[in-house]
């Protein structure tokens, strides 16, 4: 299914922001004291899929070639710290030339995570992303394919903040966040928001910390209703010993839409962690929050999760979850119950392998559509100081009570990458 695009435009807002910040970080007087790293990489990937459009009735295969060069700049000085990544992803389809991605507006990828004026009480956090994301979680999703039900996104977040330590155990923070998100697909709901946040943190003991947070924001959207949001939450973190810890946060949110009466709802998170030291960790999590979606405005998400993690030569993660999404701007409710797993093993310093699998039961209202989405795969990778070669396989299947929403895909890939990096030592280093 072809996705209609909005009138154009390269994502120059983020690119220029990265360029200006990099120049600031290299100004005379800061460069001499700076730690700077520069790395570049290039990745070549060949993948074969037997259902390039994730079509339930007419499967079409294709061989897709991807060339992805990128540049990573790291800065660490008294003006700027953080990292900038900028790259391109060229895609060539053997049997479907019309799907080729070579235009600059389609192939840009990047990330920005920077702190301006990091050493003082006042600082500015800058975060940006240029990537490709899923539009609607109900529709077709492939772990690897970037074509169906996906769109390019550019996101920028700025957070000027002032942080003050009043006493050794009492800290305050005042922030003025701003964010802007743009989707290339015409069904993507572009948004822009700004607000103010106040955070008070109090250390009650070496093992118990608490905080009080208030936030007001104004969110404007192109396709869904604009709203104002007011949050007030109280949180605490208790670690009675090195083995387990408890994080709790509760409060309320007021949503005031432009054409509806304001309403107050509950917010909350409860997380219990066992085994905070490696290699094993068990996490129990329950939460309720309100999140912005790519196409249908704000949704209330209720999440329950059990997660078991192991970090060692034989590593792995096992997760069981329940997600209940209730959309606030449209008549829609999505329910998910499932799990996922991943296991990795280092056969040697250079050779590693991994297996992964996932399953979920899904129910969509008011259509009362029911279905299952499951799949899995594996990868074998051989890596050295500057190179990595990987071969892998992924299987995805979606079954639905609505036959047109069922599909499956087999995908095999071979990928190789080279990475080169240099570092300029800080003054005083040898």
XYZ file of C-alpha atoms in Angstrom:
430
model
C 0.000 0.000 0.000
C 1.476 3.335 -1.080
C 1.705 6.048 1.550
C 0.802 9.569 0.449
C 3.478 12.087 1.339
C 3.186 15.686 2.465
C 4.659 18.484 0.404
C 8.258 18.285 0.743
C 11.150 19.469 2.518
C 14.472 18.317 3.702
C 14.845 18.208 7.458
C 17.097 21.244 7.565
C 15.864 22.337 11.007
C 17.666 19.498 12.781
C 20.630 19.439 10.406
C 21.307 23.154 10.820
C 20.879 22.856 14.580
C 23.536 20.128 14.642
C 25.869 22.202 12.468
C 25.522 25.349 14.580
C 26.070 23.409 17.798
C 29.157 21.699 16.399
C 30.599 25.063 15.400
C 29.950 26.454 18.896
C 31.735 23.449 20.386
C 34.807 24.181 18.292
C 35.043 27.929 18.932
C 38.480 29.261 19.886
C 38.968 28.988 23.615
C 36.890 25.838 23.918
C 38.566 23.621 21.350
C 41.912 23.733 23.164
C 40.289 22.301 26.284
C 38.032 19.943 24.426
C 37.829 16.235 24.058
C 36.547 15.549 20.581
C 35.984 12.270 18.801
C 35.144 11.730 15.156
C 34.014 8.392 13.787
C 32.643 7.318 10.435
C 31.028 4.116 9.289
C 29.608 2.566 6.172
C 27.174 -0.359 6.050
C 26.209 -2.501 3.073
C 23.179 -4.724 3.462
C 21.495 -7.221 1.149
C 18.109 -8.593 2.137
C 15.608 -10.878 0.457
C 11.931 -10.756 1.385
C 9.183 -12.982 0.010
C 6.430 -10.396 0.692
C 7.737 -6.895 0.122
C 4.281 -5.256 0.493
C 3.086 -7.545 3.347
C 0.100 -8.395 1.155
C -2.238 -11.187 2.381
C -3.234 -12.440 -1.100
C -0.548 -11.516 -3.630
C 2.904 -11.968 -2.180
C 5.742 -10.415 -4.187
C 9.388 -11.032 -3.436
C 12.340 -8.719 -3.960
C 16.034 -8.266 -3.283
C 16.820 -4.973 -1.509
C 20.274 -3.373 -1.388
C 21.044 -0.743 1.264
C 24.092 1.508 1.468
C 24.342 3.553 4.699
C 27.286 5.900 5.351
C 27.289 7.887 8.605
C 29.389 10.317 10.628
C 29.514 10.578 14.447
C 30.904 13.654 16.205
C 31.457 13.647 19.975
C 32.086 16.874 21.916
C 33.175 17.368 25.513
C 34.134 20.906 26.605
C 32.900 23.707 28.809
C 30.360 24.875 26.202
C 28.950 21.642 24.762
C 28.952 17.947 25.642
C 27.239 15.157 23.771
C 27.107 13.420 20.434
C 25.844 14.118 16.911
C 25.129 11.372 14.386
C 24.215 12.056 10.762
C 23.887 9.512 7.971
C 22.166 8.492 4.758
C 20.379 5.254 3.775
C 20.218 4.570 0.046
C 17.876 1.711 -0.932
C 17.648 -0.069 -4.269
C 14.911 -2.604 -5.114
C 15.817 -5.170 -7.766
C 12.282 -5.781 -9.133
C 10.438 -2.611 -8.041
C 12.414 0.377 -9.302
C 9.665 2.771 -8.266
C 10.375 2.042 -4.623
C 14.047 3.099 -4.779
C 15.061 5.648 -2.129
C 17.749 8.046 -3.340
C 16.275 11.534 -2.748
C 17.862 13.421 0.139
C 14.501 14.026 1.826
C 13.911 10.251 2.025
C 17.308 8.918 3.074
C 18.461 11.177 5.919
C 18.991 9.593 9.335
C 20.419 11.243 12.427
C 20.415 11.786 16.151
C 21.448 14.660 18.403
C 21.978 14.418 22.169
C 23.708 17.536 23.472
C 23.998 19.608 26.624
C 24.901 23.274 26.174
C 26.655 24.987 29.115
C 26.958 21.691 31.018
C 29.052 22.937 33.942
C 26.748 25.626 35.351
C 23.388 25.794 37.092
C 21.765 26.839 33.797
C 21.978 24.463 30.841
C 20.121 23.597 27.656
C 19.373 20.007 26.660
C 18.970 19.441 22.912
C 17.636 16.183 21.497
C 16.797 15.456 17.880
C 16.014 12.438 15.716
C 15.623 11.814 11.993
C 14.385 8.254 11.571
C 11.691 5.972 10.177
C 8.836 4.917 12.468
C 5.659 2.820 12.445
C 2.552 4.880 11.688
C -0.220 2.664 13.099
C 0.437 -0.349 15.320
C -2.778 -1.994 14.098
C -1.540 -2.257 10.533
C 1.218 -4.330 8.929
C 4.540 -4.328 10.789
C 7.776 -6.024 9.767
C 10.815 -6.157 12.037
C 13.145 -5.279 9.171
C 11.182 -3.949 6.181
C 11.111 -0.141 6.144
C 8.492 0.291 3.417
C 4.988 -0.655 4.606
C 3.175 1.331 7.331
C 6.265 3.412 8.069
C 7.175 7.038 7.533
C 10.120 9.340 8.019
C 9.983 11.430 11.181
C 11.938 14.445 12.339
C 11.775 15.362 16.023
C 13.435 18.195 17.935
C 13.277 18.787 21.710
C 14.872 21.719 23.507
C 14.909 22.033 27.279
C 16.400 25.160 28.855
C 16.668 24.421 32.576
C 17.952 25.974 35.771
C 18.998 23.603 38.564
C 19.890 24.717 42.067
C 21.131 22.810 45.115
C 19.563 24.575 48.101
C 21.063 22.155 50.638
C 23.039 18.897 50.305
C 19.721 17.015 50.352
C 17.333 19.471 48.619
C 17.438 20.328 44.896
C 15.134 22.344 42.655
C 14.830 22.520 38.882
C 12.860 24.881 36.619
C 12.607 23.979 32.923
C 10.910 25.310 29.777
C 10.621 22.400 27.308
C 9.803 22.791 23.621
C 9.213 20.018 21.086
C 8.315 19.743 17.427
C 7.558 16.562 15.461
C 7.000 16.239 11.717
C 5.957 13.132 9.770
C 6.420 12.785 6.031
C 3.286 10.686 5.542
C 0.042 12.610 5.047
C -1.621 10.550 7.823
C 1.094 11.523 10.317
C -0.121 14.052 12.882
C 2.525 16.800 13.090
C 2.709 18.344 16.555
C 4.335 21.243 18.358
C 4.399 21.814 22.106
C 5.833 24.051 24.784
C 5.487 24.307 28.538
C 7.021 24.770 31.957
C 8.118 22.193 34.559
C 9.049 22.492 38.224
C 10.824 19.663 40.064
C 11.736 19.494 43.764
C 13.949 16.580 44.873
C 14.578 15.648 48.495
C 16.934 12.976 49.810
C 15.345 11.658 53.006
C 18.122 9.138 53.697
C 20.927 7.444 51.770
C 18.405 4.804 50.689
C 15.243 6.874 50.231
C 14.716 9.738 47.767
C 11.538 11.616 46.943
C 10.423 14.260 44.462
C 7.473 16.489 43.641
C 6.893 17.445 40.012
C 4.465 19.868 38.409
C 4.213 20.477 34.648
C 2.036 22.540 32.314
C 2.161 22.203 28.518
C 0.334 23.311 25.405
C 0.152 20.859 22.487
C -0.860 21.832 18.948
C -1.555 19.207 16.280
C -2.299 19.338 12.557
C -4.899 16.542 12.377
C -6.258 16.076 15.897
C -7.547 18.406 18.592
C -5.232 20.845 20.382
C -5.081 20.632 24.157
C -3.471 21.911 27.334
C -2.067 19.481 29.881
C -1.407 19.918 33.596
C 0.468 17.206 35.541
C 1.139 16.932 39.278
C 2.965 13.858 40.611
C 4.769 12.708 43.747
C 7.469 10.070 43.484
C 9.920 8.124 45.622
C 12.798 5.689 45.183
C 13.622 3.240 47.988
C 16.667 0.933 47.902
C 16.840 -0.853 51.269
C 19.759 -3.013 50.082
C 21.825 -3.646 46.919
C 19.562 -6.512 45.874
C 16.197 -4.857 45.347
C 14.561 -1.466 44.957
C 11.134 0.123 44.691
C 10.128 3.106 42.548
C 6.654 4.598 42.958
C 5.026 7.652 41.389
C 1.436 8.799 41.535
C -0.597 11.852 40.741
C -3.130 13.381 38.397
C -3.357 14.899 34.946
C -5.838 17.509 33.705
C -6.543 17.530 29.958
C -8.208 20.657 28.600
C -9.138 20.311 24.924
C -10.026 23.366 22.879
C -13.535 22.104 22.094
C -14.280 19.922 25.120
C -14.607 20.355 28.853
C -11.496 19.740 30.933
C -11.210 16.372 32.655
C -8.942 14.980 35.385
C -7.410 11.498 35.254
C -4.969 9.464 37.319
C -1.285 8.896 36.614
C 0.948 6.322 38.225
C 3.962 4.036 38.025
C 5.022 1.225 40.334
C 8.272 -0.641 39.632
C 9.820 -3.344 41.786
C 13.338 -4.517 40.929
C 15.065 -7.623 42.293
C 18.723 -8.336 41.689
C 20.027 -4.886 40.838
C 23.525 -6.355 40.693
C 24.451 -8.536 37.710
C 23.993 -11.013 36.154
C 20.259 -11.525 36.928
C 17.525 -8.947 37.283
C 13.757 -9.296 37.701
C 11.487 -6.285 37.147
C 7.756 -5.971 37.894
C 6.149 -2.869 36.393
C 2.698 -1.314 36.312
C 1.865 2.126 34.938
C -0.753 4.467 33.526
C 0.252 7.416 31.360
C -0.951 9.568 28.440
C 1.129 9.435 25.250
C 1.049 11.183 21.870
C 0.659 8.861 18.854
C 1.796 9.289 15.255
C -1.682 9.404 13.712
C -4.549 9.473 16.233
C -3.656 12.001 18.893
C -3.342 11.322 22.594
C -3.898 7.876 24.108
C -4.118 6.555 27.654
C -1.791 3.579 28.090
C -2.129 1.060 30.914
C 0.857 -1.231 31.054
C 1.691 -4.286 33.158
C 5.009 -6.014 32.622
C 7.215 -8.736 34.041
C 10.817 -8.692 32.786
C 13.670 -11.114 33.480
C 17.143 -10.037 32.289
C 20.508 -11.764 32.348
C 23.752 -9.978 31.435
C 26.724 -12.320 30.998
C 28.400 -14.347 28.280
C 25.017 -16.028 27.883
C 22.651 -13.050 27.980
C 18.927 -12.861 27.523
C 15.652 -11.119 28.176
C 12.190 -12.578 28.754
C 9.196 -10.236 28.914
C 5.492 -10.799 29.514
C 3.209 -7.795 29.103
C -0.309 -6.411 28.872
C -1.030 -3.115 27.078
C -4.398 -1.357 27.037
C -4.503 1.737 24.796
C -7.562 3.993 24.906
C -7.466 6.870 22.394
C -8.763 10.240 23.504
C -9.438 11.934 20.145
C -11.105 9.033 18.268
C -13.340 6.062 19.097
C -10.600 3.444 19.343
C -9.254 0.955 21.851
C -6.351 -1.464 21.344
C -5.637 -4.394 23.686
C -2.446 -6.473 23.612
C -1.382 -9.496 25.663
C 1.889 -11.212 24.888
C 5.562 -11.733 25.389
C 8.954 -11.562 23.749
C 12.338 -13.145 24.312
C 15.902 -12.733 23.173
C 18.962 -14.865 23.879
C 22.547 -14.059 22.942
C 25.769 -16.012 23.332
C 29.414 -15.017 22.782
C 31.167 -18.071 21.346
C 34.407 -16.092 21.335
C 35.575 -12.485 21.403
C 34.759 -12.174 17.691
C 31.810 -14.542 17.180
C 28.344 -14.139 18.677
C 24.879 -15.441 17.972
C 21.355 -14.472 18.991
C 17.809 -15.827 18.837
C 14.618 -13.858 19.334
C 10.895 -14.484 19.322
C 7.643 -12.657 20.043
C 3.928 -13.338 20.356
C 0.914 -11.212 21.155
C -2.847 -11.571 21.158
C -4.555 -8.414 19.914
C -8.083 -7.106 20.071
C -9.244 -3.892 18.393
C -12.428 -2.026 19.316
C -15.020 -0.932 18.257
C -14.464 -3.193 15.193
C -14.034 -6.204 17.534
C -11.168 -7.454 15.373
C -9.161 -10.268 16.977
C -5.856 -11.723 15.936
C -2.365 -12.950 16.720
C 1.009 -11.535 15.743
C 4.066 -13.700 16.198
C 7.469 -14.392 14.759
C 11.114 -14.873 15.448
C 14.556 -15.089 13.997
C 18.235 -15.356 14.597
C 21.559 -13.771 13.742
C 25.183 -14.876 13.607
C 27.776 -12.093 13.666
C 31.549 -11.974 13.331
C 33.221 -8.722 14.368
C 36.640 -7.139 14.808
C 38.044 -3.763 15.728
C 36.746 -1.959 12.629
C 34.384 -4.441 10.959
C 31.235 -6.471 11.561
C 29.656 -9.109 9.327
C 26.239 -10.580 10.133
C 23.797 -12.989 8.542
C 20.265 -13.412 9.831
C 16.706 -14.564 9.294
C 13.363 -13.118 10.442
C 9.846 -14.569 10.234
C 6.706 -12.498 10.866
C 3.062 -13.582 10.716
C -0.169 -11.782 11.553
C -3.506 -13.614 11.662
C -6.749 -11.657 11.946
C -10.497 -12.202 12.061
C -10.518 -9.773 9.117
C -8.796 -11.711 6.341
C -7.415 -8.636 4.558
C -5.342 -7.853 7.653
C -3.525 -11.197 7.693
C -0.016 -11.509 6.234
C 3.314 -13.249 6.653
C 6.916 -12.614 5.640
C 10.212 -14.497 5.462
C 13.291 -12.282 5.341
C 16.972 -13.204 5.003
C 19.785 -10.671 5.189
C 23.548 -10.340 4.918
C 25.149 -7.209 6.353
C 28.667 -5.842 6.560
C 29.954 -2.641 8.142
C 33.242 -0.791 8.593
C 33.858 1.782 11.329
C 36.756 4.227 11.534
C 37.380 6.659 14.374
C 39.889 9.208 15.635
C 40.113 11.151 18.875
C 41.688 14.489 19.712
C 42.997 14.327 23.315
C 42.134 17.028 25.800
C 44.728 19.526 26.914
C 47.140 17.904 29.364
C 46.604 14.399 27.981
C 49.335 12.510 26.164
